[in-house]
mmCIF file of C-alpha atoms in Angstrom:
data_model
loop_
_atom_site.group_PDB
_atom_site.id
_atom_site.type_symbol
_atom_site.label_atom_id
_atom_site.label_comp_id
_atom_site.label_asym_id
_atom_site.label_seq_id
_atom_site.Cartn_x
_atom_site.Cartn_y
_atom_site.Cartn_z
ATOM 1 C CA MET R 130 63.586 76.463 65.231
ATOM 2 C CA GLU R 131 66.026 73.586 65.328
ATOM 3 C CA LYS R 132 65.389 70.738 67.691
ATOM 4 C CA SER R 133 68.799 71.364 69.282
ATOM 5 C CA GLY R 134 67.272 74.545 70.774
ATOM 6 C CA PHE R 135 65.236 72.290 73.011
ATOM 7 C CA LYS R 136 68.153 70.648 74.816
ATOM 8 C CA LYS R 137 67.652 73.150 77.644
ATOM 9 C CA SER R 138 63.971 72.158 77.860
ATOM 10 C CA TYR R 139 64.834 68.479 78.230
ATOM 11 C CA PHE R 140 67.503 69.273 80.810
ATOM 12 C CA LEU R 141 65.003 71.311 82.838
ATOM 13 C CA LEU R 142 62.373 68.592 82.527
ATOM 14 C CA ILE R 143 64.734 65.963 83.893
ATOM 15 C CA LEU R 144 66.075 68.271 86.616
ATOM 16 C CA PHE R 145 62.647 69.182 87.966
ATOM 17 C CA LEU R 146 61.379 65.622 87.632
ATOM 18 C CA LEU R 147 64.285 64.532 89.821
ATOM 19 C CA LEU R 148 63.517 67.272 92.344
ATOM 20 C CA LEU R 149 59.878 66.164 92.412
ATOM 21 C CA VAL R 150 60.823 62.540 93.011
ATOM 22 C CA LEU R 151 63.378 63.569 95.654
ATOM 23 C CA GLY R 152 60.748 65.680 97.426
ATOM 24 C CA ILE R 153 58.313 62.755 97.408
ATOM 25 C CA ASN R 154 60.989 60.444 98.815
ATOM 26 C CA LEU R 155 61.773 62.919 101.577
ATOM 27 C CA GLY R 156 58.158 62.752 102.732
ATOM 28 C CA GLU R 157 57.129 66.210 101.554
ATOM 29 C CA VAL R 158 53.786 64.977 100.208
ATOM 30 C CA GLU R 159 52.753 64.283 103.784
ATOM 31 C CA VAL R 160 53.803 67.807 104.821
ATOM 32 C CA VAL R 161 51.652 69.344 102.070
ATOM 33 C CA PHE R 162 48.763 67.102 103.123
ATOM 34 C CA GLU R 163 49.048 68.030 106.810
ATOM 35 C CA LYS R 164 49.115 71.710 105.927
ATOM 36 C CA GLY R 165 46.281 71.363 103.424
ATOM 37 C CA ILE R 166 43.812 69.780 105.827
ATOM 38 C CA THR R 167 44.363 72.409 108.508
ATOM 39 C CA ILE R 168 42.690 75.789 108.298
ATOM 40 C CA CYS R 169 45.577 78.200 108.628
ATOM 41 C CA LEU R 170 43.872 81.313 109.962
ATOM 42 C CA SER R 171 47.006 83.428 110.055
ATOM 43 C CA CYS R 172 47.710 82.420 106.443
ATOM 44 C CA ILE R 173 44.438 83.953 105.313
ATOM 45 C CA GLY R 174 44.805 87.121 107.334
ATOM 46 C CA ILE R 175 42.613 86.134 110.295
ATOM 47 C CA GLU R 176 44.188 86.356 113.805
ATOM 48 C CA MET O 266 29.405 79.492 71.775
ATOM 49 C CA LEU O 267 32.149 78.926 74.319
ATOM 50 C CA ASP O 268 35.545 78.033 72.931
ATOM 51 C CA ILE O 269 37.622 75.107 74.156
ATOM 52 C CA ARG O 270 39.713 77.257 76.507
ATOM 53 C CA ARG O 271 36.634 78.511 78.336
ATOM 54 C CA TRP O 272 35.396 74.957 78.818
ATOM 55 C CA ILE O 273 38.777 73.892 80.190
ATOM 56 C CA GLN O 274 38.816 76.899 82.538
ATOM 57 C CA ILE O 275 35.343 75.969 83.794
ATOM 58 C CA VAL O 276 36.242 72.313 84.287
ATOM 59 C CA SER O 277 39.509 73.231 86.038
ATOM 60 C CA THR O 278 37.748 75.667 88.377
ATOM 61 C CA VAL O 279 35.081 73.090 89.238
ATOM 62 C CA LEU O 280 37.590 70.265 89.742
ATOM 63 C CA SER O 281 39.818 72.465 91.929
ATOM 64 C CA ASN O 282 36.798 73.326 94.092
ATOM 65 C CA ALA O 283 34.747 70.158 93.985
ATOM 66 C CA TRP O 284 34.069 69.679 97.716
ATOM 67 C CA LEU O 285 30.464 70.803 97.756
ATOM 68 C CA LEU O 286 29.598 69.369 101.174
ATOM 69 C CA PHE O 287 31.258 72.269 102.997
ATOM 70 C CA PRO O 288 27.962 74.043 103.854
ATOM 71 C CA PHE O 289 27.123 70.964 105.936
ATOM 72 C CA THR O 290 30.561 70.146 107.337
ATOM 73 C CA LYS O 291 31.307 73.861 108.034
ATOM 74 C CA THR O 292 34.960 73.191 107.420
ATOM 75 C CA ILE O 293 37.465 72.467 104.660
ATOM 76 C CA TYR O 294 37.953 69.260 102.675
ATOM 77 C CA GLN O 295 40.356 66.952 104.481
ATOM 78 C CA GLY O 296 40.729 64.063 102.050
ATOM 79 C CA LYS O 297 43.863 62.597 100.513
ATOM 80 C CA LEU O 298 43.714 64.816 97.413
ATOM 81 C CA LYS O 299 44.960 67.668 99.584
ATOM 82 C CA SER O 300 48.446 66.198 99.254
ATOM 83 C CA VAL O 301 48.413 67.115 95.555
ATOM 84 C CA CYS O 302 49.145 70.647 94.362
ATOM 85 C CA VAL O 303 46.869 72.263 91.797
ATOM 86 C CA PRO O 304 48.538 74.136 88.912
ATOM 87 C CA GLY O 305 46.783 77.470 89.506
ATOM 88 C CA LEU O 306 46.218 79.890 92.365
ATOM 89 C CA ASN O 307 43.507 78.240 94.456
ATOM 90 C CA CYS O 308 43.628 78.679 98.247
ATOM 91 C CA TYR O 309 43.785 75.395 100.126
ATOM 92 C CA SER O 310 41.913 76.913 103.025
ATOM 93 C CA CYS O 311 38.950 77.441 100.697
ATOM 94 C CA PRO O 312 36.139 75.216 102.048
ATOM 95 C CA ALA O 313 35.532 73.758 98.576
ATOM 96 C CA ALA O 314 39.178 73.258 97.554
ATOM 97 C CA VAL O 315 40.220 69.648 97.013
ATOM 98 C CA GLY O 316 43.902 70.320 96.262
ATOM 99 C CA SER O 317 46.681 72.431 97.711
ATOM 100 C CA CYS O 318 47.871 75.786 96.409
ATOM 101 C CA PRO O 319 51.502 75.403 95.267
ATOM 102 C CA LEU O 320 52.343 78.954 96.305
ATOM 103 C CA GLY O 321 50.984 78.458 99.827
ATOM 104 C CA ALA O 322 52.732 75.086 100.100
ATOM 105 C CA MET O 323 56.027 76.583 98.959
ATOM 106 C CA GLN O 324 55.850 79.371 101.544
ATOM 107 C CA THR O 325 55.038 76.834 104.237
ATOM 108 C CA PHE O 326 58.165 74.840 103.409
ATOM 109 C CA PHE O 327 60.329 77.971 103.454
ATOM 110 C CA ALA O 328 58.750 79.275 106.671
ATOM 111 C CA ASN O 329 59.331 75.957 108.467
ATOM 112 C CA ILE O 330 62.730 75.148 107.039
ATOM 113 C CA ARG O 331 64.737 75.788 110.222
ATOM 114 C CA PRO O 332 62.662 73.613 112.561
ATOM 115 C CA SER O 333 62.546 70.976 109.816
ATOM 116 C CA LEU O 334 66.334 70.870 109.480
ATOM 117 C CA GLY O 335 66.657 70.953 113.268
ATOM 118 C CA THR O 336 64.671 67.750 113.570
ATOM 119 C CA GLY O 337 66.630 66.018 110.846
ATOM 120 C CA ASN O 338 63.913 66.275 108.211
ATOM 121 C CA PHE O 339 65.162 67.824 105.020
ATOM 122 C CA HIS O 340 61.866 69.290 103.896
ATOM 123 C CA LEU O 341 63.103 71.982 101.508
ATOM 124 C CA GLY O 342 60.008 72.184 99.307
ATOM 125 C CA LEU O 343 61.479 70.074 96.507
ATOM 126 C CA TYR O 344 58.099 68.441 95.890
ATOM 127 C CA VAL O 345 56.489 71.801 95.085
ATOM 128 C CA ILE O 346 59.536 73.239 93.289
ATOM 129 C CA GLY O 347 59.753 70.063 91.205
ATOM 130 C CA PHE O 348 56.031 70.168 90.427
ATOM 131 C CA LEU O 349 56.092 73.810 89.296
ATOM 132 C CA GLY O 350 59.364 73.389 87.418
ATOM 133 C CA LEU O 351 58.126 70.296 85.617
ATOM 134 C CA LEU O 352 54.928 72.033 84.557
ATOM 135 C CA GLY O 353 56.839 75.179 83.579
ATOM 136 C CA SER O 354 59.400 73.184 81.583
ATOM 137 C CA LEU O 355 56.587 71.570 79.642
ATOM 138 C CA VAL O 356 54.283 74.495 78.887
ATOM 139 C CA GLY O 357 55.668 77.675 80.501
ATOM 140 C CA ARG O 358 52.935 80.032 81.671
ATOM 141 C CA MET O 359 50.117 78.103 79.989
ATOM 142 C CA PRO O 360 48.416 77.045 83.286
ATOM 143 C CA CYS O 361 47.631 80.734 83.919
ATOM 144 C CA ALA O 362 45.454 80.835 80.802
ATOM 145 C CA TRP O 363 43.865 77.412 80.882
ATOM 146 C CA LEU O 364 43.770 76.150 84.454
ATOM 147 C CA CYS O 365 43.947 78.997 87.005
ATOM 148 C CA PRO O 366 40.539 79.737 88.589
ATOM 149 C CA PHE O 367 41.619 83.235 89.665
ATOM 150 C CA GLY O 368 42.780 84.071 86.146
ATOM 151 C CA PHE O 369 39.470 82.797 84.788
ATOM 152 C CA MET O 370 37.576 85.044 87.186
ATOM 153 C CA GLN O 371 39.580 88.071 86.075
ATOM 154 C CA GLU O 372 38.740 87.436 82.429
ATOM 155 C CA LEU O 373 35.027 87.143 83.228
ATOM 156 C CA ILE O 374 34.978 90.378 85.246
ATOM 157 C CA HIS O 375 36.848 92.167 82.472
ATOM 158 C CA LYS O 376 33.917 91.438 80.160
ATOM 159 C CA ILE O 377 31.821 94.027 82.046
ATOM 160 C CA PRO O 378 31.340 96.874 79.561
ATOM 161 C CA SER O 379 33.532 99.825 80.547
ATOM 162 C CA PRO O 380 36.378 101.963 79.242
ATOM 163 C CA LYS O 381 39.481 99.761 79.175
ATOM 164 C CA ILE O 382 42.830 101.116 80.272
ATOM 165 C CA GLU O 383 46.420 99.902 80.008
ATOM 166 C CA ILE O 384 48.947 99.727 82.826
ATOM 167 C CA PRO O 385 52.550 100.951 82.652
ATOM 168 C CA GLN O 386 54.916 98.117 81.715
ATOM 169 C CA ILE O 387 57.057 98.725 84.770
ATOM 170 C CA LEU O 388 54.255 97.453 87.027
ATOM 171 C CA THR O 389 54.560 94.008 85.439
ATOM 172 C CA TRP O 390 57.910 93.600 87.221
ATOM 173 C CA LEU O 391 56.253 93.948 90.647
ATOM 174 C CA LYS O 392 55.300 90.251 90.677
ATOM 175 C CA TYR O 393 58.999 89.350 90.775
ATOM 176 C CA VAL O 394 59.443 91.581 93.826
ATOM 177 C CA MET O 395 56.493 89.734 95.410
ATOM 178 C CA LEU O 396 58.094 86.394 94.595
ATOM 179 C CA VAL O 397 61.554 87.253 95.896
ATOM 180 C CA PHE O 398 60.488 89.023 99.075
ATOM 181 C CA LEU O 399 57.055 87.763 100.160
ATOM 182 C CA VAL O 400 57.348 84.150 98.961
ATOM 183 C CA ILE O 401 61.060 83.413 99.461
ATOM 184 C CA LEU O 402 63.138 85.811 101.571
ATOM 185 C CA LEU O 403 60.737 86.934 104.299
ATOM 186 C CA PRO O 404 59.341 83.439 105.049
ATOM 187 C CA LEU O 405 62.939 82.154 105.140
ATOM 188 C CA PHE O 406 64.558 84.832 107.259
ATOM 189 C CA VAL O 407 61.941 86.560 109.421
ATOM 190 C CA VAL O 408 61.315 83.924 112.048
ATOM 191 C CA ASP O 409 60.094 83.731 115.646
ATOM 192 C CA LEU O 410 62.015 82.441 118.659
ATOM 193 C CA PHE O 411 61.395 78.850 117.615
ATOM 194 C CA GLY O 412 62.537 79.412 114.033
ATOM 195 C CA TYR O 413 59.101 79.479 112.407
ATOM 196 C CA GLY O 414 58.372 82.048 109.718
ATOM 197 C CA ASP O 415 55.136 83.293 108.176
ATOM 198 C CA ASN O 416 53.434 82.780 104.831
ATOM 199 C CA TRP O 417 53.883 86.448 103.986
ATOM 200 C CA PHE O 418 52.197 86.529 100.594
ATOM 201 C CA CYS O 419 49.191 84.506 101.782
ATOM 202 C CA LYS O 420 48.888 86.458 104.998
ATOM 203 C CA TYR O 421 49.259 90.006 103.730
ATOM 204 C CA VAL O 422 48.407 90.039 100.026
ATOM 205 C CA CYS O 423 46.766 87.015 98.397
ATOM 206 C CA PRO O 424 43.345 88.142 97.117
ATOM 207 C CA ALA O 425 42.438 84.563 96.165
ATOM 208 C CA GLY O 426 42.860 83.569 99.806
ATOM 209 C CA THR O 427 40.652 86.435 100.983
ATOM 210 C CA LEU O 428 37.951 85.662 98.445
ATOM 211 C CA GLN O 429 38.017 81.878 98.573
ATOM 212 C CA ALA O 430 38.973 81.235 102.181
ATOM 213 C CA GLY O 431 38.827 84.304 104.433
ATOM 214 C CA ILE O 432 35.316 85.480 103.569
ATOM 215 C CA PRO O 433 33.721 82.001 103.309
ATOM 216 C CA MET O 434 35.278 80.884 106.607
ATOM 217 C CA ILE O 435 33.957 83.843 108.574
ATOM 218 C CA ILE O 436 30.516 83.093 107.110
ATOM 219 C CA LEU O 437 30.733 79.370 107.922
ATOM 220 C CA GLN O 438 32.286 79.866 111.353
ATOM 221 C CA PRO O 439 30.824 83.064 112.898
ATOM 222 C CA GLN O 440 33.041 82.669 115.983
ATOM 223 C CA LEU O 441 36.008 83.686 113.798
ATOM 224 C CA ARG O 442 34.617 87.202 113.395
ATOM 225 C CA GLY O 443 36.037 88.163 116.774
ATOM 226 C CA LEU O 444 39.525 87.491 115.421
ATOM 227 C CA LEU O 445 39.287 89.865 112.486
ATOM 228 C CA GLY O 446 41.711 92.732 112.640
ATOM 229 C CA THR O 447 43.798 95.183 110.655
ATOM 230 C CA VAL O 448 45.471 92.535 108.509
ATOM 231 C CA PHE O 449 42.163 91.170 107.277
ATOM 232 C CA ALA O 450 40.869 94.705 106.630
ATOM 233 C CA PHE O 451 44.036 95.413 104.626
ATOM 234 C CA LYS O 452 43.511 92.262 102.593
ATOM 235 C CA LEU O 453 39.887 93.185 101.951
ATOM 236 C CA VAL O 454 41.041 96.550 100.563
ATOM 237 C CA ILE O 455 43.512 94.778 98.238
ATOM 238 C CA LEU O 456 40.785 92.406 97.054
ATOM 239 C CA ALA O 457 38.281 95.234 96.489
ATOM 240 C CA ALA O 458 40.840 97.329 94.603
ATOM 241 C CA LEU O 459 41.725 94.380 92.381
ATOM 242 C CA LEU O 460 38.086 93.498 91.716
ATOM 243 C CA VAL O 461 37.483 97.071 90.527
ATOM 244 C CA ALA O 462 40.713 97.044 88.519
ATOM 245 C CA MET O 463 39.646 93.810 86.786
ATOM 246 C CA VAL O 464 36.758 95.658 85.156
ATOM 247 C CA PHE O 465 39.045 98.195 83.511
ATOM 248 C CA ILE O 466 42.393 96.397 83.187
ATOM 249 C CA ARG O 467 43.197 93.039 81.575
ATOM 250 C CA ARG O 468 44.143 90.478 84.262
ATOM 251 C CA PRO O 469 45.636 93.074 86.660
ATOM 252 C CA PHE O 470 46.585 90.565 89.346
ATOM 253 C CA CYS O 471 48.301 88.127 86.962
ATOM 254 C CA ARG O 472 50.299 90.898 85.352
ATOM 255 C CA THR O 473 51.393 92.843 88.402
ATOM 256 C CA LEU O 474 51.241 90.763 91.583
ATOM 257 C CA CYS O 475 51.035 87.011 91.002
ATOM 258 C CA PRO O 476 54.204 85.222 92.169
ATOM 259 C CA LEU O 477 52.960 81.939 90.693
ATOM 260 C CA GLY O 478 52.769 83.530 87.256
ATOM 261 C CA ALA O 479 56.232 84.970 87.903
ATOM 262 C CA ILE O 480 57.587 81.444 88.529
ATOM 263 C CA TYR O 481 55.984 80.019 85.385
ATOM 264 C CA SER O 482 57.207 82.994 83.340
ATOM 265 C CA PHE O 483 60.844 81.973 83.901
ATOM 266 C CA PHE O 484 60.164 78.945 81.696
ATOM 267 C CA ASN O 485 58.455 80.697 78.771
ATOM 268 C CA LYS O 486 61.593 80.829 76.637
ATOM 269 C CA ALA O 487 62.805 77.367 77.587
ATOM 270 C CA SER O 488 59.673 75.205 77.683
ATOM 271 C CA VAL O 489 58.897 72.290 75.396
ATOM 272 C CA PHE O 490 55.823 74.145 74.158
ATOM 273 C CA ARG O 491 56.753 77.508 72.626
ATOM 274 C CA MET O 492 55.056 80.197 70.659
ATOM 275 C CA VAL O 493 56.663 81.211 67.364
ATOM 276 C CA HIS O 494 56.593 84.604 65.678
ATOM 277 C CA HIS O 495 57.085 84.764 61.912
ATOM 278 C CA PRO O 496 58.237 88.356 61.292
ATOM 279 C CA ASP O 497 58.140 87.895 57.512
ATOM 280 C CA ASN O 498 54.369 87.416 57.696
ATOM 281 C CA CYS O 499 53.731 90.089 60.349
ATOM 282 C CA VAL O 500 52.132 93.286 59.061
ATOM 283 C CA LEU O 501 52.211 94.993 62.499
ATOM 284 C CA CYS O 502 48.414 95.338 62.554
ATOM 285 C CA LYS O 503 48.601 94.877 66.380
ATOM 286 C CA GLN O 504 45.415 92.810 66.480
ATOM 287 C CA CYS O 505 47.313 90.282 68.616
ATOM 288 C CA TYR O 506 47.914 92.966 71.245
ATOM 289 C CA ARG O 507 44.305 94.160 71.145
ATOM 290 C CA HIS O 508 42.908 90.687 71.793
ATOM 291 C CA CYS O 509 45.558 89.521 74.256
ATOM 292 C CA PRO O 510 44.162 89.014 77.808
ATOM 293 C CA MET O 511 47.597 89.956 79.176
ATOM 294 C CA GLY O 512 48.311 92.925 76.944
ATOM 295 C CA VAL O 513 51.319 91.209 75.371
ATOM 296 C CA ARG O 514 52.716 92.817 72.215
ATOM 297 C CA PHE O 515 53.350 89.563 70.393
ATOM 298 C CA TYR O 516 54.588 91.389 67.317
ATOM 299 C CA GLN O 517 57.635 92.410 69.372
ATOM 300 C CA GLY O 518 58.623 88.785 69.893
ATOM 301 C CA ALA O 519 57.335 85.403 71.009
ATOM 302 C CA ASN O 520 57.494 83.900 74.514
ATOM 303 C CA GLN O 521 57.606 87.161 76.437
ATOM 304 C CA LYS O 522 57.357 86.892 80.217
ATOM 305 C CA ASP O 523 53.649 87.727 80.327
ATOM 306 C CA CYS O 524 52.539 85.450 77.478
ATOM 307 C CA ILE O 525 50.189 82.873 79.010
ATOM 308 C CA ARG O 526 49.815 80.827 75.805
ATOM 309 C CA CYS O 527 46.046 81.247 75.659
ATOM 310 C CA LEU O 528 46.398 81.045 71.856
ATOM 311 C CA GLN O 529 43.846 83.832 71.442
ATOM 312 C CA CYS O 530 46.248 85.682 69.132
ATOM 313 C CA LEU O 531 46.696 82.587 66.986
ATOM 314 C CA ARG O 532 43.054 81.539 66.852
ATOM 315 C CA LYS O 533 41.230 84.860 66.833
ATOM 316 C CA SER O 534 43.557 87.688 65.869
ATOM 317 C CA CYS O 535 46.221 86.966 63.302
ATOM 318 C CA LYS O 536 45.073 86.525 59.710
ATOM 319 C CA PHE O 537 48.556 86.672 58.286
ATOM 320 C CA GLY O 538 50.158 83.471 59.529
ATOM 321 C CA ALA O 539 52.581 85.421 61.703
ATOM 322 C CA ILE O 540 51.868 83.353 64.819
ATOM 323 C CA SER O 541 52.197 79.649 65.461
ATOM 324 C CA TYR O 542 53.449 77.302 68.139
ATOM 325 C CA GLU O 543 55.785 74.362 68.285
ATOM 326 C CA VAL O 544 56.122 71.386 70.579
ATOM 327 C CA ALA O 545 59.718 70.246 71.029
ATOM 328 C CA GLY O 546 60.535 71.792 67.666
ATOM 329 C CA ALA O 547 57.832 69.878 65.811
ATOM 330 C CA VAL O 548 55.945 71.906 63.215
ATOM 331 C CA PRO O 549 52.466 72.694 64.515
ATOM 332 C CA VAL O 550 49.466 71.367 62.682
ATOM 333 C CA GLU O 551 47.546 74.551 63.355
ATOM 334 C CA LYS O 552 49.869 76.967 61.594
ATOM 335 C CA LYS O 553 47.839 79.200 59.324
ATOM 336 C CA GLN O 554 48.852 80.125 55.839
ATOM 337 C CA PRO O 555 49.368 83.852 55.364
ATOM 338 C CA VAL O 556 46.537 85.813 53.789
ATOM 339 C CA LYS O 557 47.817 87.599 50.734
ATOM 340 C CA GLU O 558 46.749 91.209 50.635
ATOM 341 C CA SER O 559 45.734 92.494 47.237
#
């Protein structure tokens, strides 16, 4: 396959890298952390 | 002797569940690593889990999006979407084969000697229904008076959550047993049915229900790492299909939605040089030369 067929791959890589960085800058890492250290009983079907 | 993929699956499973002090603490790991998502399905309410499940985290963002916007925080889940998209853009569905603890467990259970059966192809589309409804739409739009939604897939379906978190937590914290109800019973039935199915069917959960695999599958045809089919070398012996843990008919084309890039077909099945892979278009070093039939 020609390397030009990978332009879409590079575009997606950059796009999702930007989204990741944007999410980190918006403080979403902290949200994941807060959720991760709490036992969510309803999330696992208890309650 | 175990091949390299098995070793990586073992290491990934151990690293994803490395908090071994939980029998003493009686609760889950609460260290800083919990802010990092793991690439596979691994419940973050599992007492041993050291990372967060990306699917659970994504649902949480969607379920809390209204209150978040209301308070001026634009927490849309970009961190998780970016993480999954970045991984998918690099290797497509490869994490399912190499890093997912629940996928690993399914392959081990499938080794139990028994008659093996195939599932209808149409069932493999069910995971997209799960993704659209239980992971995206219902958490976004079915909300309570305060605007909070539910993690629908985790709450009503996820067998990894039942196995890794639900059952261990009711053992560790007996007071939780009084809270068990119909939902948990329903989830136990799903888990039991899948455990039985794993004996007879190749990776039944990954192929039919897993929304995480569904997300990664969108990238299979557009990732930097891609499988390549060489039809001129293919003799349609179907050995690739027989050895594939996902039941993919590779001879019908590379990078199908259920191909998890385990490379089993390349390493163990094809003797004719009909299968290879490429990284950003670069010719793979592992490409086999076709075996000439006399």
